[in-house]
N, CA, C and O atoms as a MOPAC input file, in Angstrom:
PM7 MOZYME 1SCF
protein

 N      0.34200 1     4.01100 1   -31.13500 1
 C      1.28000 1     3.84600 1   -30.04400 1
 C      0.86800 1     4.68300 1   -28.81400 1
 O      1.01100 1     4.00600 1   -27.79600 1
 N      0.40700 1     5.91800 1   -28.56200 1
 C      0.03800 1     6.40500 1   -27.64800 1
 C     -1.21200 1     5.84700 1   -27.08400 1
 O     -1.37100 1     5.67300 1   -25.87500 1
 N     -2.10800 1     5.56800 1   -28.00400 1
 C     -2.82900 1     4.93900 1   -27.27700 1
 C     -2.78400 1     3.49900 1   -26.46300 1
 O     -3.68900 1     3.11100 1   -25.72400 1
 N     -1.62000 1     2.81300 1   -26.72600 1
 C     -1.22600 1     1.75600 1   -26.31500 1
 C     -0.43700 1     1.82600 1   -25.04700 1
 O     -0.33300 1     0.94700 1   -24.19100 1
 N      0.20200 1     3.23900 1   -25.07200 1
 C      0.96200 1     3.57900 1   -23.84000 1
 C     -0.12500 1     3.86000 1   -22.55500 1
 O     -0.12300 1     3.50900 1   -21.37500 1
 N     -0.97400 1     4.60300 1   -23.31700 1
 C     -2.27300 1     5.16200 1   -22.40200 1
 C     -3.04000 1     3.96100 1   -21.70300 1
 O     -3.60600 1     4.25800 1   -20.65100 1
 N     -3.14400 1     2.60700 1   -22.15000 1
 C     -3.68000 1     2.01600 1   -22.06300 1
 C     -2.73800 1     0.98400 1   -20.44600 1
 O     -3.26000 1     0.62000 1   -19.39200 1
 N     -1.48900 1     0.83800 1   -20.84700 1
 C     -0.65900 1     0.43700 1   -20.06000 1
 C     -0.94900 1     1.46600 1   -19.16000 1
 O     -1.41400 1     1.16900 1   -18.06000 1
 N     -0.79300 1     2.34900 1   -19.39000 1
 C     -0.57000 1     3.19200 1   -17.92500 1
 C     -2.16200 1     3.04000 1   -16.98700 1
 O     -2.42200 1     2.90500 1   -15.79200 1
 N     -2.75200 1     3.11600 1   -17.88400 1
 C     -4.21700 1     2.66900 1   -17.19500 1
 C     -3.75300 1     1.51500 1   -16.35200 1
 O     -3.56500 1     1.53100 1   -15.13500 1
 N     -3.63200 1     0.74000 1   -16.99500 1
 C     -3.86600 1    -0.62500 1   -16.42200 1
 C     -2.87400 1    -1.08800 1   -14.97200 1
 O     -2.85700 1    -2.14300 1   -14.33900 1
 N     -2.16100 1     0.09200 1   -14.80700 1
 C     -0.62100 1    -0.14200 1   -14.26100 1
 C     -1.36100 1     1.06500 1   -13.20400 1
 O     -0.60700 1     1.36100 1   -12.27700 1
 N     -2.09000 1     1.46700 1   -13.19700 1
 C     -3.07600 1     2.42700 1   -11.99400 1
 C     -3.24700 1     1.64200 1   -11.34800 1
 O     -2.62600 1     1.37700 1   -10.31900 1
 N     -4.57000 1     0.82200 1   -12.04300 1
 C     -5.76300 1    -0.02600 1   -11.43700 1
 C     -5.15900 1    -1.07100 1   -10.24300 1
 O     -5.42200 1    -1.17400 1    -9.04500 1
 N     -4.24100 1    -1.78500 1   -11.12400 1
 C     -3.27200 1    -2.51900 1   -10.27400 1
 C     -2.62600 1    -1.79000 1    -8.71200 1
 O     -2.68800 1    -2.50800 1    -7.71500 1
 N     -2.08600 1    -0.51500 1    -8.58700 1
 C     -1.53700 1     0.36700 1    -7.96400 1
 C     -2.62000 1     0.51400 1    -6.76500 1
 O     -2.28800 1     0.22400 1    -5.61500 1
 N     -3.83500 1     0.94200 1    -7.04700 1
 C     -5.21800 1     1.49600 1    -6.61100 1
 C     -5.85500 1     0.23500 1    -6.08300 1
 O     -6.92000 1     0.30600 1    -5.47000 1
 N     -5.27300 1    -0.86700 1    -6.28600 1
 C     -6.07300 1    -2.34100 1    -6.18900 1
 C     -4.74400 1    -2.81900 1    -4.75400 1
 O     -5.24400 1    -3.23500 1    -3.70900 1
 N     -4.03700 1    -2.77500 1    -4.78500 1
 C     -2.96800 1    -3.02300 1    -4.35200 1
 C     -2.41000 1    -2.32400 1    -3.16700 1
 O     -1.69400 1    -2.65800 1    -2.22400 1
 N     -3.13800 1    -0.97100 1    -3.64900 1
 C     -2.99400 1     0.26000 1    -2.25700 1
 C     -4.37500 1    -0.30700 1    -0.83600 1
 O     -4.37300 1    -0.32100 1     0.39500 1
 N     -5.35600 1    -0.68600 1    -1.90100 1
 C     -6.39100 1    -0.86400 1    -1.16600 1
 C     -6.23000 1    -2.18000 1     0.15500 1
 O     -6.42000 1    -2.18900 1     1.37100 1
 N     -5.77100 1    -3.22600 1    -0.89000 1
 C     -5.95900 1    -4.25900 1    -0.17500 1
 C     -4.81500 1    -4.08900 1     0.91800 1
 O     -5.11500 1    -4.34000 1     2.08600 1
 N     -3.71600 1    -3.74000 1     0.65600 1
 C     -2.86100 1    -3.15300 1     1.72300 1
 C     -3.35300 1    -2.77500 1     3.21700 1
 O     -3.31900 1    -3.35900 1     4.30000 1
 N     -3.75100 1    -1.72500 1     2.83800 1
 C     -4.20600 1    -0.86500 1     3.64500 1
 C     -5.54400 1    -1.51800 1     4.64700 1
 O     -5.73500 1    -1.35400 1     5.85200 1
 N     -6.27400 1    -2.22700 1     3.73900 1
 C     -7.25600 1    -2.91100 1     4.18900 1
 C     -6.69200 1    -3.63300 1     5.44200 1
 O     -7.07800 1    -3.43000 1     6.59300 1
 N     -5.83900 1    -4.40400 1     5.10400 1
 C     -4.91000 1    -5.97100 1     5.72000 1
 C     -4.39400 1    -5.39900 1     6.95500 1
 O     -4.56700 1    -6.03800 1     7.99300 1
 N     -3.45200 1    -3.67400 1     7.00600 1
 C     -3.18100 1    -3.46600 1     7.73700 1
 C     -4.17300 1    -2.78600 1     9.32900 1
 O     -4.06000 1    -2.50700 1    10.52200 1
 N     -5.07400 1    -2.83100 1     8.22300 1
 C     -6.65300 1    -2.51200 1     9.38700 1
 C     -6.78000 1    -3.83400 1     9.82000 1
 O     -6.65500 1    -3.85800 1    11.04400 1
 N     -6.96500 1    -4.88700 1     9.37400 1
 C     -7.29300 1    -6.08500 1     9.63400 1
 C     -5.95100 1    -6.83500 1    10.51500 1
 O     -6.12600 1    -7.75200 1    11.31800 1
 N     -5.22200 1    -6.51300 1    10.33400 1
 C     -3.87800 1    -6.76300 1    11.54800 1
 C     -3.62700 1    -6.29300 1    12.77100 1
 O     -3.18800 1    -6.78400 1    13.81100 1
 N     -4.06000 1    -5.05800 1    12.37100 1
 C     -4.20200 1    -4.22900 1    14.07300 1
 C     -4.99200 1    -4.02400 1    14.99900 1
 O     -4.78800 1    -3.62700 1    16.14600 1
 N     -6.72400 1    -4.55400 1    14.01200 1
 C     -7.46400 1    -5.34900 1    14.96900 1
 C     -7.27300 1    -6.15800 1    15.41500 1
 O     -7.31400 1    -5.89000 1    16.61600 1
 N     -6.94800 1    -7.59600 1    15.22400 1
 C     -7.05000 1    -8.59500 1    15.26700 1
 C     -5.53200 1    -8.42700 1    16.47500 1
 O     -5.59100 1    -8.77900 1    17.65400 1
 N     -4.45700 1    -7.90600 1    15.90300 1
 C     -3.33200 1    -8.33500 1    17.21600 1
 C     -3.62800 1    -7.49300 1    18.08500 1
 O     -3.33400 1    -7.86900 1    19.22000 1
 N     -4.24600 1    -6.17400 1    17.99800 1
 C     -4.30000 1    -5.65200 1    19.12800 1
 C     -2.59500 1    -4.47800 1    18.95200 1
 O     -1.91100 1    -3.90600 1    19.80000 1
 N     -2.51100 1    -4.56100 1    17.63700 1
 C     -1.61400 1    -3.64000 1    18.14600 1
 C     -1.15800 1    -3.49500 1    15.79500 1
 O     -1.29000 1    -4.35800 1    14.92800 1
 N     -0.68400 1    -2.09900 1    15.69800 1
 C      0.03600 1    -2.13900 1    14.43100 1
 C      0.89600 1    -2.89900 1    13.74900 1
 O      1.67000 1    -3.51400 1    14.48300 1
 N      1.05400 1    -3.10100 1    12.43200 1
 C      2.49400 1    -3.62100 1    12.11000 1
 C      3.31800 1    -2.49000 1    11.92800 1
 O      3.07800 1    -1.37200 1    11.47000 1
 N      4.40000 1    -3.04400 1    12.41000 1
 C      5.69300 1    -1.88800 1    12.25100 1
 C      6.24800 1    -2.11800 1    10.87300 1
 O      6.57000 1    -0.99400 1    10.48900 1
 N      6.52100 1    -2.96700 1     9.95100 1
 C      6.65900 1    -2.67400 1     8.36600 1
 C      5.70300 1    -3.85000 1     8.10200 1
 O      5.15900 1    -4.67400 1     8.83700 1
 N      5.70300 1    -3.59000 1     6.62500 1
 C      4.85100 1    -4.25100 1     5.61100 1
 C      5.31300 1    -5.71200 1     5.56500 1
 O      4.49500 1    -6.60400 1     5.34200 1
 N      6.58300 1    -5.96600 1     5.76700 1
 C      6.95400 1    -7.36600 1     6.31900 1
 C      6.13100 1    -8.18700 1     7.60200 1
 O      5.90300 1    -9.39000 1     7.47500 1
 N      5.75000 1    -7.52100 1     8.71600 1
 C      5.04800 1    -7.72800 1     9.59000 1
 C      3.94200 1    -8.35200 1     8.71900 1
 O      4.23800 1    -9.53900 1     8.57800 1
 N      3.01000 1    -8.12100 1     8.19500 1
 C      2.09300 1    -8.93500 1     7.38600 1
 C      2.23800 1   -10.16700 1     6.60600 1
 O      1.41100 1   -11.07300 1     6.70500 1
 N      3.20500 1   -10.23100 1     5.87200 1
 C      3.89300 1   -11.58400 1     5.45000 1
 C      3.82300 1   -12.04800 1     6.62100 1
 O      2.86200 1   -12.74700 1     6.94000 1
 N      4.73800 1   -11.78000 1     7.42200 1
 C      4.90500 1   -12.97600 1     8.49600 1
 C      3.83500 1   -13.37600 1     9.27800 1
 O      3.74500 1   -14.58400 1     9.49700 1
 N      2.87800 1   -12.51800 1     9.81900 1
 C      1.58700 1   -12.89500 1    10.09900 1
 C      0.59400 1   -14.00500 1     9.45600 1
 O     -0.30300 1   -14.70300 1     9.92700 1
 N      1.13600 1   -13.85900 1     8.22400 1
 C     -0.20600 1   -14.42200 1     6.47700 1
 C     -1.22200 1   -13.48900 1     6.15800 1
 O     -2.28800 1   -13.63400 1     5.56100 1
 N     -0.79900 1   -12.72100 1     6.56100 1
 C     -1.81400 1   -11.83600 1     6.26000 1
 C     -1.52600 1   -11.75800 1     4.37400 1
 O     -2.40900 1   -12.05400 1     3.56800 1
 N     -0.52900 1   -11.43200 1     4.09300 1
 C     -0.10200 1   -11.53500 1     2.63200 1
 C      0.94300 1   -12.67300 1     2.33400 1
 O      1.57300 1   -13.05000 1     3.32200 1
 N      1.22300 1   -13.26700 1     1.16500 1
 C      1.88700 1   -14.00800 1     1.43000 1
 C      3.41300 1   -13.50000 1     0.41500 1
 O      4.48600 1   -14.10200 1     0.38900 1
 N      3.06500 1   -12.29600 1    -0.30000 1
 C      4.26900 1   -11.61300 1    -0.13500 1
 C      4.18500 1    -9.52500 1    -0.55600 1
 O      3.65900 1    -8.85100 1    -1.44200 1
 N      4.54100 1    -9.40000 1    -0.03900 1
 C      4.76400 1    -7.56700 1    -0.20700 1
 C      4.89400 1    -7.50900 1    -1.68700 1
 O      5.84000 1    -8.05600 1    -2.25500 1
 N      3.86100 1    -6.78600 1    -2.39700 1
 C      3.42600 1    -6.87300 1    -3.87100 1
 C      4.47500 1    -5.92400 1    -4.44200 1
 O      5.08500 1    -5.16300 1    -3.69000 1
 N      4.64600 1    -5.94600 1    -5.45500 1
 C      5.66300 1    -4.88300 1    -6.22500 1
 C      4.92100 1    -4.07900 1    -6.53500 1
 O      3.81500 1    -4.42100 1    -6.95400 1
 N      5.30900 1    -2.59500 1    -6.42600 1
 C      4.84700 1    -1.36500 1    -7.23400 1
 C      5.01600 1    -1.76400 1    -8.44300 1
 O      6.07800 1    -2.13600 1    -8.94200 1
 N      3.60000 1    -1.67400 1    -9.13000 1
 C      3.85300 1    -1.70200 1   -10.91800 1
 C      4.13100 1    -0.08800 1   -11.23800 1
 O      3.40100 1     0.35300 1   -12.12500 1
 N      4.93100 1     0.72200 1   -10.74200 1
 C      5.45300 1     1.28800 1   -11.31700 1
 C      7.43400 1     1.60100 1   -10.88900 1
 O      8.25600 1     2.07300 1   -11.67500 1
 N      7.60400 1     1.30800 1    -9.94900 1
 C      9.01700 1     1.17400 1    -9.53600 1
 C      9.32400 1    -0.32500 1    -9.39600 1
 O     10.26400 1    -0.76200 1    -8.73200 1
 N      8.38500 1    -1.12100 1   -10.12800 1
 C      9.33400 1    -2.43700 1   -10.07700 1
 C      9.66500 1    -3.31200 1    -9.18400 1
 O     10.13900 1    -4.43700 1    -9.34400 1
 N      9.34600 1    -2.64600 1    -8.05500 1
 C     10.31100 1    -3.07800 1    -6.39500 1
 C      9.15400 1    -3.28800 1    -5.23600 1
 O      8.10900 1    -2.67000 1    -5.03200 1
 N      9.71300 1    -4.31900 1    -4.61400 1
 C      8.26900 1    -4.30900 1    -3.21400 1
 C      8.79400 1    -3.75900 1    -1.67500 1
 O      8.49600 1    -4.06700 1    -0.52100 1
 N     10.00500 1    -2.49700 1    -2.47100 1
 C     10.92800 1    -2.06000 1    -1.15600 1
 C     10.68300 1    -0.42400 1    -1.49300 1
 O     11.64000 1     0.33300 1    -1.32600 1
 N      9.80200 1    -0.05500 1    -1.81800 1
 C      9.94300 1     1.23200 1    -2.28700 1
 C      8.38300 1     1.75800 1    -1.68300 1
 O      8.17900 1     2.97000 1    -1.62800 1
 N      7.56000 1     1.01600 1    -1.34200 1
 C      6.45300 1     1.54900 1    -0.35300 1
 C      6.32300 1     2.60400 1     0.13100 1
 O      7.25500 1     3.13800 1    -0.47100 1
 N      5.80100 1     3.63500 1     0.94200 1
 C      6.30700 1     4.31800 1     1.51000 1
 C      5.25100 1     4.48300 1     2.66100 1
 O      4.13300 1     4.60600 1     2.16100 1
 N      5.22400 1     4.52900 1     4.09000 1
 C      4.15000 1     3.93800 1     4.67300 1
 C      4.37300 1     4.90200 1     5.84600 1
 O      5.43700 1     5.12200 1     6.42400 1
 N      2.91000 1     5.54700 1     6.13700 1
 C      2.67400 1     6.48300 1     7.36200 1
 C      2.54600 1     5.47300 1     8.52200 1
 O      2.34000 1     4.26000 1     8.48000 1
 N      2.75700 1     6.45100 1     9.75700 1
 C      2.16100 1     5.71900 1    11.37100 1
 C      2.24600 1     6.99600 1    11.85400 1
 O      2.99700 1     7.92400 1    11.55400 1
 N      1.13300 1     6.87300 1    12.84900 1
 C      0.37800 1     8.15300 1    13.66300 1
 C     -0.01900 1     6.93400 1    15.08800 1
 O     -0.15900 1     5.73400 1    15.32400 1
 N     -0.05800 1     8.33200 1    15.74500 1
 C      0.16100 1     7.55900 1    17.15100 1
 C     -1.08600 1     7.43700 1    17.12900 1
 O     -1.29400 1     7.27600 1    18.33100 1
 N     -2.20000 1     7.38900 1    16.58200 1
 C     -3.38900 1     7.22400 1    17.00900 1
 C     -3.86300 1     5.64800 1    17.19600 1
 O     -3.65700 1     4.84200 1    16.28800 1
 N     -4.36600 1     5.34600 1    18.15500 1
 C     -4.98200 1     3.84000 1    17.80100 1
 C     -6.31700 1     3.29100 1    17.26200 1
 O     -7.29500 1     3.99600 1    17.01300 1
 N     -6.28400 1     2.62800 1    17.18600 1
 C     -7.65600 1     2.32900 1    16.53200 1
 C     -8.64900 1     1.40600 1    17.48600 1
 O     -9.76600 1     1.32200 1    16.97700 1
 N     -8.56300 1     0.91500 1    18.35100 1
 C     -9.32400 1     0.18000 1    19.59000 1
 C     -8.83400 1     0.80700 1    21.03700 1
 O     -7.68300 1     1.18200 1    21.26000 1
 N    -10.12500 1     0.85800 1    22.14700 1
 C     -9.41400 1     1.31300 1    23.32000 1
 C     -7.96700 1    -0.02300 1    23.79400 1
 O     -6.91200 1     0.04100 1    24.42600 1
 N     -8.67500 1    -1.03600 1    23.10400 1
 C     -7.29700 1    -2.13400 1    23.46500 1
 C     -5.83000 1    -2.47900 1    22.48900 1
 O     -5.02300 1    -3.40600 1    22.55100 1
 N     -5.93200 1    -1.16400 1    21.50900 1
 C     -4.54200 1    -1.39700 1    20.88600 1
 C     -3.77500 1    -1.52700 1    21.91200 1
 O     -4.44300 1    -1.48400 1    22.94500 1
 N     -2.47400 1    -1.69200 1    22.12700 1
 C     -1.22600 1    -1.30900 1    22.75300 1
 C      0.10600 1    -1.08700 1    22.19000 1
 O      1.19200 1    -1.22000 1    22.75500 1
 N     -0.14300 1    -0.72800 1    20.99100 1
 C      0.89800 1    -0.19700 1    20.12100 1
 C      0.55900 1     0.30100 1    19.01700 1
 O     -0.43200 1    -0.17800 1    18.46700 1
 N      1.22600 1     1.31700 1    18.43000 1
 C      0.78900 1     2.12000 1    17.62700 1
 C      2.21400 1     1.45300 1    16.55200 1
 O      3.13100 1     0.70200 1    16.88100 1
 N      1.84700 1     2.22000 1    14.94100 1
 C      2.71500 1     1.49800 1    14.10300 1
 C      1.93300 1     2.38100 1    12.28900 1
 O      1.18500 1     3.31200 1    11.99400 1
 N      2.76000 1     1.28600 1    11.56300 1
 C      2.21400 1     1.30200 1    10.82100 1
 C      0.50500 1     1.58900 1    10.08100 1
 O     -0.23400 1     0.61400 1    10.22000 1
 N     -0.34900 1     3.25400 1     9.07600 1
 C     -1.25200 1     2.72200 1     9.31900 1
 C     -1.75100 1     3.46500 1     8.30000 1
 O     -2.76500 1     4.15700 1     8.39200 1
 N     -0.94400 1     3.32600 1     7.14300 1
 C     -1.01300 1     3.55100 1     5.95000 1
 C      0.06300 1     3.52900 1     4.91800 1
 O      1.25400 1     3.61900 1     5.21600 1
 N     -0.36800 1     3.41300 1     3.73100 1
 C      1.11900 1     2.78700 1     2.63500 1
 C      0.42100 1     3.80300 1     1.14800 1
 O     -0.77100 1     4.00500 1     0.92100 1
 N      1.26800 1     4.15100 1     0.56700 1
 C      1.19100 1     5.25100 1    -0.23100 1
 C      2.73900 1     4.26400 1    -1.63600 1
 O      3.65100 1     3.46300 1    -1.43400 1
 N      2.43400 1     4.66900 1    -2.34900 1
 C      3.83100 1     4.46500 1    -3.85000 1
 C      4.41300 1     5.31100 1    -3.84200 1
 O      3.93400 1     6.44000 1    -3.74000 1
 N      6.20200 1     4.95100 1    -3.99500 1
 C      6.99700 1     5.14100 1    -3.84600 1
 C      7.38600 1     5.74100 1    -4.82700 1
 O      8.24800 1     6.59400 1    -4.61700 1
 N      6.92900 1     5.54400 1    -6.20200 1
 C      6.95100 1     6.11500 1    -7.67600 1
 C      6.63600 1     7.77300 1    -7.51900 1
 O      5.66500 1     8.31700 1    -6.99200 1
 N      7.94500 1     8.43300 1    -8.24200 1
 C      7.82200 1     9.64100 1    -9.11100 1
 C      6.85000 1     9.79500 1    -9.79400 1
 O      6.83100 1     8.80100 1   -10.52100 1
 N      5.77200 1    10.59800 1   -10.10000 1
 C      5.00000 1    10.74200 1   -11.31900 1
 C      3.91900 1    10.51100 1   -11.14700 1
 O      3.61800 1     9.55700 1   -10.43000 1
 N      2.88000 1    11.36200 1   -11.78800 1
 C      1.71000 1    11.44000 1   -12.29400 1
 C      0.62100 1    10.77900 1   -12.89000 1
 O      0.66700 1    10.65400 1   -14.11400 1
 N     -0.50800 1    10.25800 1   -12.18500 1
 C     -1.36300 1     9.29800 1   -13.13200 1
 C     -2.17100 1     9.96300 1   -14.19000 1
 O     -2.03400 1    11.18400 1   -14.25900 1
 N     -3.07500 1     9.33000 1   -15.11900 1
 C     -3.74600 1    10.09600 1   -15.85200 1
 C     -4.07100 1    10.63200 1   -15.85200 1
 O     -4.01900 1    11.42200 1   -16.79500 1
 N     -5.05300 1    10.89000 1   -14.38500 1
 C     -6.07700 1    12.16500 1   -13.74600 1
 C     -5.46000 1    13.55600 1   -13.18200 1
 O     -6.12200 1    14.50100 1   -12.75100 1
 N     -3.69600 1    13.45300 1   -13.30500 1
 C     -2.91300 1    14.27200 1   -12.70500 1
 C     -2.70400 1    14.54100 1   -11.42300 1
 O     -2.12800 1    15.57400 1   -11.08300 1
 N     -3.18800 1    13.55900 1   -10.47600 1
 C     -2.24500 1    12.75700 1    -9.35900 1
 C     -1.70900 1    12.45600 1    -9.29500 1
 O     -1.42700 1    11.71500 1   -10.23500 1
 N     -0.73800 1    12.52300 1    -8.15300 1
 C      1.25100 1    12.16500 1    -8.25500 1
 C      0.56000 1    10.68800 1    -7.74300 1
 O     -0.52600 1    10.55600 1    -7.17900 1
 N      1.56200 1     9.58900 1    -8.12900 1
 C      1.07600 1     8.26500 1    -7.56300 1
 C      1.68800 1     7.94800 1    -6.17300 1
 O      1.64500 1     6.82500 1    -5.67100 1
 N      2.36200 1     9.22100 1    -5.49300 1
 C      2.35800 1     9.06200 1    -4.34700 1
 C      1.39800 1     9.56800 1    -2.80600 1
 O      1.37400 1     9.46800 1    -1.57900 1
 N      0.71900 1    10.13700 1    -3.96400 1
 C     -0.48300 1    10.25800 1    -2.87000 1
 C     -2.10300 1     9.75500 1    -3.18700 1
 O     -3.16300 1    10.31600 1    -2.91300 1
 N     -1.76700 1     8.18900 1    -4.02800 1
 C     -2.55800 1     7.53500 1    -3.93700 1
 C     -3.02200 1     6.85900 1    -3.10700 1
 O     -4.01400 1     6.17400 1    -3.35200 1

């Protein structure tokens, strides 16, 4: 049984770490492309960029995100700053003893 738990929890990372990435990716790829940030993770849905805000496999929920913005821009032609990073919303520790909110 522990090893079965261990194994879930693995697998419930990868997903997390897979999920953080492409995020984050999309939201690079949005704020080039408009010329300006998304202000929430909804902003991407509606774009297509995603076609829906993924659930944390560990809180269950695709409302529990938790997402930085810094005024910095990323092109001399942004014109709005926003959204420009997304982090899990989940309590707790991965295997390696990282909180999974500063994944």
């Amino acid at each position: 049984v522990p090893n079965y738990r261990t194994t879930i929890q693995a697998s419930q990372e990868a997903v997390l770490r897979d999920d953080l990435f492409q995020m984050r990716s999309l939201i690079d790829q949005y704020t080039l492309d408009k010329q300006e940030a998304p202000q929430s993770l909804q902003d991407l849905v509606t774009a297509g960029y995603l076609s829906e805000v993924p659930k944390d496999p560990f809180t269950h929920s695709n409302t529990t995100w938790q997402t930085e913005s810094d005024d910095t821009l990323m092109s001399p032609d942004q014109t709005l700053s926003g959204i420009d990073n997304v982090h899990s919303g989940a309590n707790g520790t991965g295997l390696d003893g990282t909180p999974y909110s500063s994944y």
